[in-house]
Amino acid sequence: MHSLLSSNSGAKRVLGLSPDALLVRTITWIIRELTGAVFIFSGFTKAVDPWGTLYKIQDYLAVMGLEIWPSLVKVGAFSLCAVEFIVGVMLCFGSFRRTAAWGATAIMCFMLPLSLWIALYNPVPDCGCFGDALIISNWATFWKNVVLMLAVLWLSFFNRCAGWLINPAIQWIGLIVTSFFCVAIEAAGYFYQPLIDFRPYPVGSRLTEESADEEPEYKFIYERNGVKKEFSESDELPDESDGWVFVNRMPVSDPGIESRVSTRNEKSLRLWDFEAEEDVTEDVLDPTGDRIILVMPELEKVSIAMTWKINSLHDWAATHDIDMIGAVAATREDIATWEDLSMPEYPIYTSEDTVLKELARGNPAVVFVHDGVIRWKSTLRAINTDDFMSPETASNPMAFSHNDKAILINTSALYVSIMACLVTFSFLFRMKFTPRGITRDDKVLPEESSSHDTPVR
């Protein structure tokens, strides 16, 4: 502990520090570790679910009326997760002390005014600062960012006064390893599914609630001449012959952040016959047998090149007595266009895009259900089969699953082991080459620079 708090001037020891200097170093270490932990948690919960981060950024851009190249938005989502996580790790390990402190300050200079705008005008239900792992109110987010801003400002001035856990000569290794770990977590969450599922439909849970006290009440959105209008269930719905086009249906009201926090694990998946506009959830999602659900929350963005793989999946499912349905969020026109282009033999039902995105990440994604229980989920692209009717294709649907828990544990264990080796090597090096805990690379507090020049014997 003495070596951690010691000045790295080569002429100071902990025993020779003034009480004020020791207090500053102690406060700096506490602030550094707590701030780094918040950044790590925030970055990890976003990185583990990059689709969720991407959706949240798209929500922000939509309410701001901004249109940005989709690929650039995707890069921004990945970069945001990685930068937050890397800055947090560098703070906790005392690596790149000046750069990490100023990097954290730059992040907060952007996040603080953004969170104030969100708190004042409530453009989105929650900021998404901790992904789906922890949902807090918009005002709580703002005050949390105020505290973080004060913390990073302190570190901007005093971070170099405290020591390091990884020797500066090898801290670049920790940066590279941390970057690779974060990218690996993001890639798994994007191409497969989040390695930790904080949403209401994790693998092993039931697809729908076994009973419900009351049916949800919906409002219907129609559009004519570019103008959208909402109708309640008690209203007379407009006649499409008058130019009205059905756009979407959604719950009558947002229950608010407090209610959503307490009920965030409740399932709200409902399927509708898009032709008759009838709720067919109980009829379609029979809690017995095997079922494959093709999830397309943004049907208009699904490439027509995917139709061959989708249709071969349906043929494979029919061959093995597995029901297959499509659950989409789209207008009647989009569904009709999809049917003309892909000629699907599986029935298509509509649902809310938000619920479909909670059910599975990806567009399209595949969910396999056995006796009403979700057994595995994956993006369609991640299933390494182009033609499911190929003789090499497995007959057991569980062959397409992947062990998210094992991937997370193995990747995390490797990362933690490497970082622990770097810390161990750094302290062994310090003990061997620096007599009596003297260190040489930390900044000296101003009041210490003119005294205690003689080493203590």
Tab-separated table of C-alpha atoms in Angstrom:
chain	number	residue	atom	x	y	z
A	1	MET	CA	0.000	0.000	0.000
A	2	HIS	CA	2.896	2.309	0.773
A	3	SER	CA	4.331	1.785	-2.690
A	4	LEU	CA	0.949	2.618	-4.264
A	5	LEU	CA	0.746	5.936	-2.425
A	6	SER	CA	4.395	6.844	-2.726
A	7	SER	CA	5.704	9.729	-4.804
A	8	ASN	CA	7.586	8.592	-7.873
A	9	SER	CA	10.241	11.315	-7.709
A	10	GLY	CA	13.055	8.973	-6.712
A	11	ALA	CA	13.666	11.104	-3.617
A	12	LYS	CA	10.441	10.608	-1.625
A	13	ARG	CA	9.016	7.864	0.544
A	14	VAL	CA	5.604	7.386	2.030
A	15	LEU	CA	7.045	7.917	5.480
A	16	GLY	CA	8.333	11.279	4.365
A	17	LEU	CA	5.081	12.558	2.864
A	18	SER	CA	3.233	15.385	4.491
A	19	PRO	CA	-0.252	14.545	5.784
A	20	ASP	CA	-1.807	16.738	3.078
A	21	ALA	CA	0.076	14.949	0.301
A	22	LEU	CA	-0.884	11.535	1.652
A	23	LEU	CA	-4.531	12.628	1.885
A	24	VAL	CA	-4.538	13.871	-1.716
A	25	ARG	CA	-3.078	10.590	-2.941
A	26	THR	CA	-5.595	8.566	-0.949
A	27	ILE	CA	-8.531	10.622	-2.247
A	28	THR	CA	-7.181	10.350	-5.789
A	29	TRP	CA	-6.958	6.562	-5.564
A	30	ILE	CA	-10.515	6.289	-4.235
A	31	ILE	CA	-11.941	8.625	-6.886
A	32	ARG	CA	-9.949	6.917	-9.617
A	33	GLU	CA	-11.175	3.403	-8.742
A	34	LEU	CA	-14.817	4.409	-8.267
A	35	THR	CA	-14.902	6.465	-11.459
A	36	GLY	CA	-13.148	3.735	-13.407
A	37	ALA	CA	-15.620	1.154	-12.118
A	38	VAL	CA	-18.569	3.249	-13.338
A	39	PHE	CA	-16.987	3.651	-16.777
A	40	ILE	CA	-16.224	-0.082	-16.948
A	41	PHE	CA	-19.786	-1.031	-15.987
A	42	SER	CA	-21.291	1.459	-18.412
A	43	GLY	CA	-19.024	0.413	-21.268
A	44	PHE	CA	-19.428	-3.323	-20.648
A	45	THR	CA	-23.231	-3.271	-20.442
A	46	LYS	CA	-23.281	-1.444	-23.773
A	47	ALA	CA	-20.578	-3.598	-25.376
A	48	VAL	CA	-22.246	-6.858	-24.421
A	49	ASP	CA	-25.354	-5.722	-26.339
A	50	PRO	CA	-24.203	-3.555	-29.269
A	51	TRP	CA	-27.597	-3.922	-30.968
A	52	GLY	CA	-29.245	-2.236	-27.986
A	53	THR	CA	-26.687	0.579	-28.096
A	54	LEU	CA	-27.291	0.980	-31.825
A	55	TYR	CA	-31.065	1.148	-31.322
A	56	LYS	CA	-30.654	3.772	-28.596
A	57	ILE	CA	-28.436	5.959	-30.792
A	58	GLN	CA	-30.990	5.643	-33.594
A	59	ASP	CA	-33.679	6.821	-31.161
A	60	TYR	CA	-31.594	9.885	-30.312
A	61	LEU	CA	-30.996	10.693	-33.971
A	62	ALA	CA	-34.693	10.258	-34.764
A	63	VAL	CA	-35.870	12.723	-32.095
A	64	MET	CA	-33.164	15.180	-33.194
A	65	GLY	CA	-34.248	14.860	-36.806
A	66	LEU	CA	-30.763	13.853	-37.938
A	67	GLU	CA	-30.048	11.438	-40.777
A	68	ILE	CA	-26.588	9.895	-40.689
A	69	TRP	CA	-25.114	7.167	-42.843
A	70	PRO	CA	-26.155	3.872	-41.131
A	71	SER	CA	-22.661	2.392	-41.304
A	72	LEU	CA	-21.283	5.464	-39.558
A	73	VAL	CA	-23.905	5.133	-36.812
A	74	LYS	CA	-22.903	1.507	-36.366
A	75	VAL	CA	-19.227	2.446	-36.061
A	76	GLY	CA	-20.185	5.118	-33.552
A	77	ALA	CA	-22.112	2.613	-31.419
A	78	PHE	CA	-19.174	0.194	-31.322
A	79	SER	CA	-16.695	2.993	-30.612
A	80	LEU	CA	-18.752	4.439	-27.760
A	81	CYS	CA	-18.855	1.087	-25.957
A	82	ALA	CA	-15.152	0.447	-26.452
A	83	VAL	CA	-13.960	3.926	-25.449
A	84	GLU	CA	-15.972	3.944	-22.211
A	85	PHE	CA	-14.731	0.493	-21.233
A	86	ILE	CA	-11.097	1.154	-22.134
A	87	VAL	CA	-11.010	4.509	-20.308
A	88	GLY	CA	-12.489	2.840	-17.216
A	89	VAL	CA	-9.888	0.065	-17.237
A	90	MET	CA	-7.029	2.512	-17.760
A	91	LEU	CA	-8.264	4.597	-14.811
A	92	CYS	CA	-8.525	1.604	-12.487
A	93	PHE	CA	-5.039	0.344	-13.362
A	94	GLY	CA	-3.418	3.775	-13.369
A	95	SER	CA	-2.307	3.417	-16.981
A	96	PHE	CA	-1.890	6.415	-19.286
A	97	ARG	CA	-2.855	8.560	-16.304
A	98	ARG	CA	-2.936	11.897	-18.084
A	99	THR	CA	-4.608	10.577	-21.262
A	100	ALA	CA	-7.174	8.504	-19.360
A	101	ALA	CA	-8.153	11.421	-17.130
A	102	TRP	CA	-8.561	13.822	-20.029
A	103	GLY	CA	-10.371	11.171	-22.050
A	104	ALA	CA	-12.876	10.683	-19.233
A	105	THR	CA	-13.288	14.468	-18.996
A	106	ALA	CA	-13.983	14.714	-22.733
A	107	ILE	CA	-16.636	11.993	-22.480
A	108	MET	CA	-18.364	13.746	-19.592
A	109	CYS	CA	-18.235	17.121	-21.362
A	110	PHE	CA	-20.434	15.494	-24.005
A	111	MET	CA	-22.600	13.330	-21.741
A	112	LEU	CA	-23.437	15.955	-19.105
A	113	PRO	CA	-25.234	18.451	-21.376
A	114	LEU	CA	-26.840	15.565	-23.266
A	115	SER	CA	-28.255	14.104	-20.053
A	116	LEU	CA	-29.504	17.566	-19.014
A	117	TRP	CA	-31.375	17.891	-22.316
A	118	ILE	CA	-32.866	14.417	-21.834
A	119	ALA	CA	-33.926	15.217	-18.269
A	120	LEU	CA	-35.550	18.522	-19.262
A	121	TYR	CA	-37.381	17.432	-22.412
A	122	ASN	CA	-37.647	13.637	-21.983
A	123	PRO	CA	-37.211	12.821	-25.706
A	124	VAL	CA	-36.497	9.142	-24.932
A	125	PRO	CA	-37.853	7.032	-22.027
A	126	ASP	CA	-34.361	6.364	-20.622
A	127	CYS	CA	-30.883	7.406	-21.637
A	128	GLY	CA	-29.490	3.877	-21.981
A	129	CYS	CA	-26.298	4.802	-20.125
A	130	PHE	CA	-26.169	1.323	-18.552
A	131	GLY	CA	-27.865	-0.535	-21.385
A	132	ASP	CA	-30.669	-2.834	-20.268
A	133	ALA	CA	-28.725	-3.910	-17.180
A	134	LEU	CA	-29.752	-0.936	-15.048
A	135	ILE	CA	-32.492	1.525	-15.969
A	136	ILE	CA	-32.613	4.749	-13.982
A	137	SER	CA	-34.670	7.904	-14.436
A	138	ASN	CA	-33.440	10.686	-16.671
A	139	TRP	CA	-32.932	13.070	-13.736
A	140	ALA	CA	-31.009	10.400	-11.815
A	141	THR	CA	-28.806	10.024	-14.896
A	142	PHE	CA	-28.131	13.771	-14.957
A	143	TRP	CA	-27.122	13.969	-11.285
A	144	LYS	CA	-24.994	10.859	-11.706
A	145	ASN	CA	-23.175	12.633	-14.526
A	146	VAL	CA	-22.716	15.757	-12.379
A	147	VAL	CA	-20.896	13.657	-9.765
A	148	LEU	CA	-18.821	11.958	-12.468
A	149	MET	CA	-17.873	15.322	-13.941
A	150	LEU	CA	-16.571	16.514	-10.583
A	151	ALA	CA	-14.639	13.264	-10.213
A	152	VAL	CA	-12.962	13.446	-13.628
A	153	LEU	CA	-12.079	17.102	-13.093
A	154	TRP	CA	-10.255	16.114	-9.899
A	155	LEU	CA	-8.436	13.376	-11.791
A	156	SER	CA	-7.478	15.814	-14.535
A	157	PHE	CA	-5.374	17.689	-11.977
A	158	PHE	CA	-4.252	14.987	-9.538
A	159	ASN	CA	-4.327	11.638	-11.358
A	160	ARG	CA	-0.551	11.637	-11.894
A	161	CYS	CA	0.010	12.202	-8.179
A	162	ALA	CA	-1.059	8.617	-7.471
A	163	GLY	CA	0.838	5.511	-8.522
A	164	TRP	CA	0.111	2.816	-11.060
A	165	LEU	CA	-0.726	-0.888	-10.973
A	166	ILE	CA	0.829	-1.668	-14.366
A	167	ASN	CA	4.334	-0.414	-15.100
A	168	PRO	CA	4.287	2.416	-17.690
A	169	ALA	CA	6.830	0.471	-19.749
A	170	ILE	CA	4.261	-2.279	-20.449
A	171	GLN	CA	0.961	-0.409	-20.082
A	172	TRP	CA	0.528	-0.496	-23.861
A	173	ILE	CA	0.070	-4.264	-23.562
A	174	GLY	CA	-2.852	-3.731	-21.195
A	175	LEU	CA	-4.376	-1.248	-23.653
A	176	ILE	CA	-4.132	-3.693	-26.569
A	177	VAL	CA	-5.477	-6.647	-24.555
A	178	THR	CA	-8.373	-4.555	-23.234
A	179	SER	CA	-9.220	-3.381	-26.746
A	180	PHE	CA	-9.245	-6.942	-28.100
A	181	PHE	CA	-11.413	-8.143	-25.200
A	182	CYS	CA	-13.966	-5.377	-25.737
A	183	VAL	CA	-14.093	-5.953	-29.503
A	184	ALA	CA	-14.563	-9.704	-28.960
A	185	ILE	CA	-17.501	-9.095	-26.600
A	186	GLU	CA	-19.054	-6.643	-29.062
A	187	ALA	CA	-18.582	-8.990	-32.018
A	188	ALA	CA	-20.245	-11.876	-30.185
A	189	GLY	CA	-23.185	-9.678	-29.211
A	190	TYR	CA	-23.596	-8.335	-32.729
A	191	PHE	CA	-23.131	-11.454	-34.842
A	192	TYR	CA	-24.727	-13.954	-32.421
A	193	GLN	CA	-26.635	-12.630	-29.402
A	194	PRO	CA	-25.638	-10.684	-26.267
A	195	LEU	CA	-23.506	-12.938	-24.054
A	196	ILE	CA	-25.492	-11.651	-21.067
A	197	ASP	CA	-29.200	-11.182	-21.762
A	198	PHE	CA	-30.735	-8.456	-19.594
A	199	ARG	CA	-33.997	-8.437	-21.568
A	200	PRO	CA	-37.308	-10.157	-20.692
A	201	TYR	CA	-36.680	-13.150	-22.977
A	202	PRO	CA	-33.409	-14.873	-21.994
A	203	VAL	CA	-32.665	-18.425	-23.062
A	204	GLY	CA	-34.359	-20.845	-20.676
A	205	SER	CA	-37.351	-18.592	-19.991
A	206	ARG	CA	-40.903	-19.048	-21.224
A	207	LEU	CA	-41.817	-17.214	-24.378
A	208	THR	CA	-45.086	-15.891	-22.975
A	209	GLU	CA	-46.590	-15.465	-19.556
A	210	GLU	CA	-48.698	-18.435	-18.537
A	211	SER	CA	-51.544	-16.170	-17.484
A	212	ALA	CA	-52.430	-12.527	-17.735
A	213	ASP	CA	-54.836	-10.555	-15.594
A	214	GLU	CA	-55.981	-8.311	-18.434
A	215	GLU	CA	-55.450	-7.777	-22.118
A	216	PRO	CA	-53.265	-4.802	-23.057
A	217	GLU	CA	-54.996	-1.812	-24.616
A	218	TYR	CA	-53.585	-0.590	-27.910
A	219	LYS	CA	-53.690	2.476	-30.093
A	220	PHE	CA	-53.526	2.268	-33.875
A	221	ILE	CA	-51.507	4.572	-36.093
A	222	TYR	CA	-52.612	5.375	-39.629
A	223	GLU	CA	-51.039	7.654	-42.186
A	224	ARG	CA	-52.448	9.690	-45.070
A	225	ASN	CA	-50.572	12.199	-47.226
A	226	GLY	CA	-47.593	12.040	-44.905
A	227	VAL	CA	-49.667	12.832	-41.803
A	228	LYS	CA	-49.925	10.231	-39.036
A	229	LYS	CA	-52.947	9.975	-36.743
A	230	GLU	CA	-53.638	7.785	-33.704
A	231	PHE	CA	-56.886	5.922	-33.043
A	232	SER	CA	-57.942	4.090	-29.885
A	233	GLU	CA	-59.691	0.725	-29.791
A	234	SER	CA	-63.014	2.475	-29.187
A	235	ASP	CA	-62.626	4.746	-32.225
A	236	GLU	CA	-63.899	3.891	-35.669
A	237	LEU	CA	-60.834	3.004	-37.668
A	238	PRO	CA	-60.393	4.909	-40.948
A	239	ASP	CA	-61.260	3.345	-44.271
A	240	GLU	CA	-58.186	2.542	-46.331
A	241	SER	CA	-60.151	3.331	-49.475
A	242	ASP	CA	-59.959	6.969	-48.342
A	243	GLY	CA	-56.190	6.903	-48.577
A	244	TRP	CA	-55.383	5.897	-45.007
A	245	VAL	CA	-52.543	3.390	-44.566
A	246	PHE	CA	-52.091	1.307	-41.406
A	247	VAL	CA	-48.615	1.967	-39.942
A	248	ASN	CA	-48.319	0.394	-36.503
A	249	ARG	CA	-49.979	-0.458	-33.207
A	250	MET	CA	-48.578	0.165	-29.758
A	251	PRO	CA	-49.670	0.334	-26.103
A	252	VAL	CA	-51.971	3.224	-25.290
A	253	SER	CA	-49.475	4.871	-22.963
A	254	ASP	CA	-45.911	4.554	-21.791
A	255	PRO	CA	-46.123	3.424	-18.139
A	256	GLY	CA	-43.192	5.661	-17.235
A	257	ILE	CA	-39.715	4.900	-16.009
A	258	GLU	CA	-40.727	3.866	-12.498
A	259	SER	CA	-43.266	1.343	-13.753
A	260	ARG	CA	-40.943	0.029	-16.441
A	261	VAL	CA	-38.173	-0.508	-13.930
A	262	SER	CA	-40.415	-2.670	-11.751
A	263	THR	CA	-41.998	-4.552	-14.683
A	264	ARG	CA	-39.051	-4.644	-17.080
A	265	ASN	CA	-38.944	-8.462	-16.991
A	266	GLU	CA	-42.614	-8.871	-17.831
A	267	LYS	CA	-43.318	-10.286	-21.277
A	268	SER	CA	-45.524	-8.349	-23.667
A	269	LEU	CA	-45.148	-10.299	-26.917
A	270	ARG	CA	-48.365	-10.231	-28.932
A	271	LEU	CA	-48.854	-11.465	-32.491
A	272	TRP	CA	-51.452	-10.062	-34.866
A	273	ASP	CA	-52.949	-11.322	-38.098
A	274	PHE	CA	-52.026	-8.377	-40.309
A	275	GLU	CA	-54.916	-9.078	-42.694
A	276	ALA	CA	-57.719	-9.374	-40.140
A	277	GLU	CA	-55.979	-7.302	-37.460
A	278	GLU	CA	-56.820	-9.907	-34.838
A	279	ASP	CA	-54.741	-10.915	-31.832
A	280	VAL	CA	-53.714	-14.518	-32.533
A	281	THR	CA	-51.033	-14.902	-29.862
A	282	GLU	CA	-52.658	-17.780	-27.977
A	283	ASP	CA	-53.524	-19.608	-31.200
A	284	VAL	CA	-50.108	-19.248	-32.820
A	285	LEU	CA	-47.777	-19.645	-29.838
A	286	ASP	CA	-48.994	-23.017	-28.682
A	287	PRO	CA	-46.867	-23.921	-25.613
A	288	THR	CA	-46.313	-27.480	-26.847
A	289	GLY	CA	-43.957	-28.874	-29.453
A	290	ASP	CA	-41.115	-27.249	-31.356
A	291	ARG	CA	-41.350	-23.893	-33.084
A	292	ILE	CA	-39.004	-21.613	-35.005
A	293	ILE	CA	-39.784	-17.895	-34.968
A	294	LEU	CA	-38.208	-15.784	-37.687
A	295	VAL	CA	-37.906	-12.304	-36.138
A	296	MET	CA	-37.681	-9.287	-38.446
A	297	PRO	CA	-38.195	-6.036	-36.514
A	298	GLU	CA	-37.245	-3.954	-39.564
A	299	LEU	CA	-38.631	-5.899	-42.492
A	300	GLU	CA	-37.924	-3.161	-45.015
A	301	LYS	CA	-34.190	-3.420	-44.226
A	302	VAL	CA	-33.909	-7.196	-44.689
A	303	SER	CA	-31.859	-7.997	-47.773
A	304	ILE	CA	-33.660	-9.965	-50.450
A	305	ALA	CA	-30.483	-12.053	-50.670
A	306	MET	CA	-31.515	-13.658	-47.354
A	307	THR	CA	-34.693	-15.178	-48.810
A	308	TRP	CA	-32.982	-18.339	-50.064
A	309	LYS	CA	-31.586	-19.117	-46.633
A	310	ILE	CA	-34.910	-18.298	-44.948
A	311	ASN	CA	-36.928	-20.480	-47.313
A	312	SER	CA	-34.492	-23.369	-46.956
A	313	LEU	CA	-34.802	-23.031	-43.164
A	314	HIS	CA	-38.564	-23.363	-43.528
A	315	ASP	CA	-38.187	-26.445	-45.716
A	316	TRP	CA	-35.820	-27.986	-43.164
A	317	ALA	CA	-38.253	-27.203	-40.332
A	318	ALA	CA	-41.188	-28.749	-42.228
A	319	THR	CA	-39.127	-31.860	-42.918
A	320	HIS	CA	-38.473	-32.266	-39.167
A	321	ASP	CA	-42.070	-31.477	-38.069
A	322	ILE	CA	-41.149	-28.084	-36.631
A	323	ASP	CA	-43.554	-25.191	-37.052
A	324	MET	CA	-42.092	-21.983	-38.415
A	325	ILE	CA	-43.658	-18.524	-38.362
A	326	GLY	CA	-42.503	-15.028	-39.177
A	327	ALA	CA	-42.911	-12.166	-36.685
A	328	VAL	CA	-42.382	-8.775	-38.282
A	329	ALA	CA	-42.898	-5.097	-37.607
A	330	ALA	CA	-44.013	-3.610	-40.915
A	331	THR	CA	-46.850	-2.028	-42.826
A	332	ARG	CA	-49.153	-4.033	-45.056
A	333	GLU	CA	-47.367	-2.671	-48.097
A	334	ASP	CA	-43.966	-3.807	-46.822
A	335	ILE	CA	-45.323	-7.262	-46.022
A	336	ALA	CA	-46.956	-7.530	-49.446
A	337	THR	CA	-43.677	-6.533	-51.095
A	338	TRP	CA	-41.788	-9.112	-49.046
A	339	GLU	CA	-44.276	-11.828	-49.999
A	340	ASP	CA	-43.962	-10.943	-53.680
A	341	LEU	CA	-40.163	-11.067	-53.572
A	342	SER	CA	-39.543	-14.000	-51.220
A	343	MET	CA	-42.674	-16.140	-51.796
A	344	PRO	CA	-42.715	-17.450	-48.209
A	345	GLU	CA	-44.567	-20.631	-47.319
A	346	TYR	CA	-44.567	-19.782	-43.606
A	347	PRO	CA	-47.300	-17.585	-42.071
A	348	ILE	CA	-46.373	-13.994	-41.237
A	349	TYR	CA	-47.698	-12.092	-38.229
A	350	THR	CA	-47.068	-8.574	-37.026
A	351	SER	CA	-45.899	-7.368	-33.642
A	352	GLU	CA	-44.395	-4.273	-32.058
A	353	ASP	CA	-40.880	-3.533	-33.221
A	354	THR	CA	-39.703	-2.807	-29.657
A	355	VAL	CA	-40.933	-6.174	-28.399
A	356	LEU	CA	-39.335	-8.017	-31.322
A	357	LYS	CA	-36.032	-6.281	-30.614
A	358	GLU	CA	-36.315	-7.405	-26.994
A	359	LEU	CA	-37.070	-10.959	-28.062
A	360	ALA	CA	-33.944	-11.339	-30.203
A	361	ARG	CA	-31.216	-9.103	-31.559
A	362	GLY	CA	-30.612	-9.038	-35.278
A	363	ASN	CA	-32.603	-8.426	-38.435
A	364	PRO	CA	-33.473	-11.161	-39.190
A	365	ALA	CA	-33.012	-13.318	-36.099
A	366	VAL	CA	-34.118	-16.853	-35.284
A	367	VAL	CA	-35.648	-18.077	-32.016
A	368	PHE	CA	-36.124	-21.791	-31.318
A	369	VAL	CA	-38.834	-22.657	-28.784
A	370	HIS	CA	-39.470	-26.094	-27.272
A	371	ASP	CA	-42.672	-26.590	-25.262
A	372	GLY	CA	-43.006	-22.838	-24.790
A	373	VAL	CA	-39.433	-22.396	-23.502
A	374	ILE	CA	-36.780	-20.486	-25.452
A	375	ARG	CA	-33.908	-22.906	-26.103
A	376	TRP	CA	-31.651	-20.741	-28.252
A	377	LYS	CA	-31.531	-17.494	-30.219
A	378	SER	CA	-29.241	-16.315	-32.983
A	379	THR	CA	-29.015	-13.902	-35.840
A	380	LEU	CA	-29.760	-15.753	-39.059
A	381	ARG	CA	-26.401	-14.715	-40.477
A	382	ALA	CA	-24.572	-16.428	-37.596
A	383	ILE	CA	-26.045	-19.847	-38.407
A	384	ASN	CA	-23.270	-21.335	-40.493
A	385	THR	CA	-25.552	-22.967	-43.047
A	386	ASP	CA	-26.409	-21.546	-46.441
A	387	ASP	CA	-28.735	-24.372	-47.470
A	388	PHE	CA	-30.503	-26.127	-44.607
A	389	MET	CA	-31.628	-28.902	-46.959
A	390	SER	CA	-28.020	-29.904	-47.567
A	391	PRO	CA	-27.280	-33.524	-46.491
A	392	GLU	CA	-24.614	-32.217	-44.110
A	393	THR	CA	-27.147	-30.162	-42.127
A	394	ALA	CA	-27.870	-31.528	-38.667
A	395	SER	CA	-31.357	-32.843	-37.950
A	396	ASN	CA	-31.324	-31.737	-34.310
A	397	PRO	CA	-32.268	-28.037	-33.987
A	398	MET	CA	-30.087	-27.765	-30.862
A	399	ALA	CA	-27.063	-28.209	-33.136
A	400	PHE	CA	-27.489	-24.576	-34.194
A	401	SER	CA	-27.193	-23.260	-30.629
A	402	HIS	CA	-24.070	-21.737	-29.109
A	403	ASN	CA	-22.957	-21.606	-25.473
A	404	ASP	CA	-22.961	-17.887	-24.633
A	405	LYS	CA	-22.016	-18.528	-21.010
A	406	ALA	CA	-18.933	-20.546	-21.964
A	407	ILE	CA	-17.825	-17.912	-24.478
A	408	LEU	CA	-18.142	-15.156	-21.869
A	409	ILE	CA	-16.411	-17.113	-19.097
A	410	ASN	CA	-13.503	-18.264	-21.264
A	411	THR	CA	-12.945	-14.851	-22.820
A	412	SER	CA	-13.172	-13.049	-19.482
A	413	ALA	CA	-10.898	-15.562	-17.742
A	414	LEU	CA	-8.232	-15.112	-20.412
A	415	TYR	CA	-8.468	-11.324	-20.185
A	416	VAL	CA	-8.338	-11.229	-16.380
A	417	SER	CA	-5.374	-13.652	-16.363
A	418	ILE	CA	-3.350	-11.471	-18.724
A	419	MET	CA	-4.098	-8.290	-16.766
A	420	ALA	CA	-3.223	-10.042	-13.491
A	421	CYS	CA	0.108	-11.149	-14.986
A	422	LEU	CA	0.875	-7.563	-15.997
A	423	VAL	CA	0.135	-6.306	-12.479
A	424	THR	CA	2.207	-9.062	-10.886
A	425	PHE	CA	5.159	-8.445	-13.194
A	426	SER	CA	4.982	-4.701	-12.503
A	427	PHE	CA	5.199	-5.138	-8.729
A	428	LEU	CA	7.938	-7.755	-8.936
A	429	PHE	CA	9.896	-5.386	-11.165
A	430	ARG	CA	9.367	-2.526	-8.703
A	431	MET	CA	10.467	-4.634	-5.719
A	432	LYS	CA	13.609	-5.822	-7.508
A	433	PHE	CA	14.865	-2.599	-9.078
A	434	THR	CA	13.547	0.116	-6.751
A	435	PRO	CA	15.081	-0.046	-3.253
A	436	ARG	CA	12.718	0.340	-0.328
A	437	GLY	CA	9.700	1.134	-2.493
A	438	ILE	CA	11.153	4.254	-4.110
A	439	THR	CA	9.467	4.864	-7.451
A	440	ARG	CA	10.500	7.197	-10.188
A	441	ASP	CA	7.754	8.132	-12.537
A	442	ASP	CA	4.924	9.754	-10.558
A	443	LYS	CA	4.360	13.474	-10.370
A	444	VAL	CA	5.406	15.109	-7.107
A	445	LEU	CA	2.953	17.310	-5.292
A	446	PRO	CA	4.128	20.967	-5.338
A	447	GLU	CA	4.622	21.211	-1.580
A	448	GLU	CA	6.965	18.191	-1.598
A	449	SER	CA	9.391	19.339	-4.272
A	450	SER	CA	11.704	21.321	-1.989
A	451	SER	CA	12.173	19.035	0.992
A	452	HIS	CA	13.137	15.497	2.059
A	453	ASP	CA	15.851	15.198	-0.574
A	454	THR	CA	17.931	12.762	1.450
A	455	PRO	CA	16.785	9.115	1.250
A	456	VAL	CA	15.699	7.600	4.535
A	457	ARG	CA	18.138	4.941	5.721
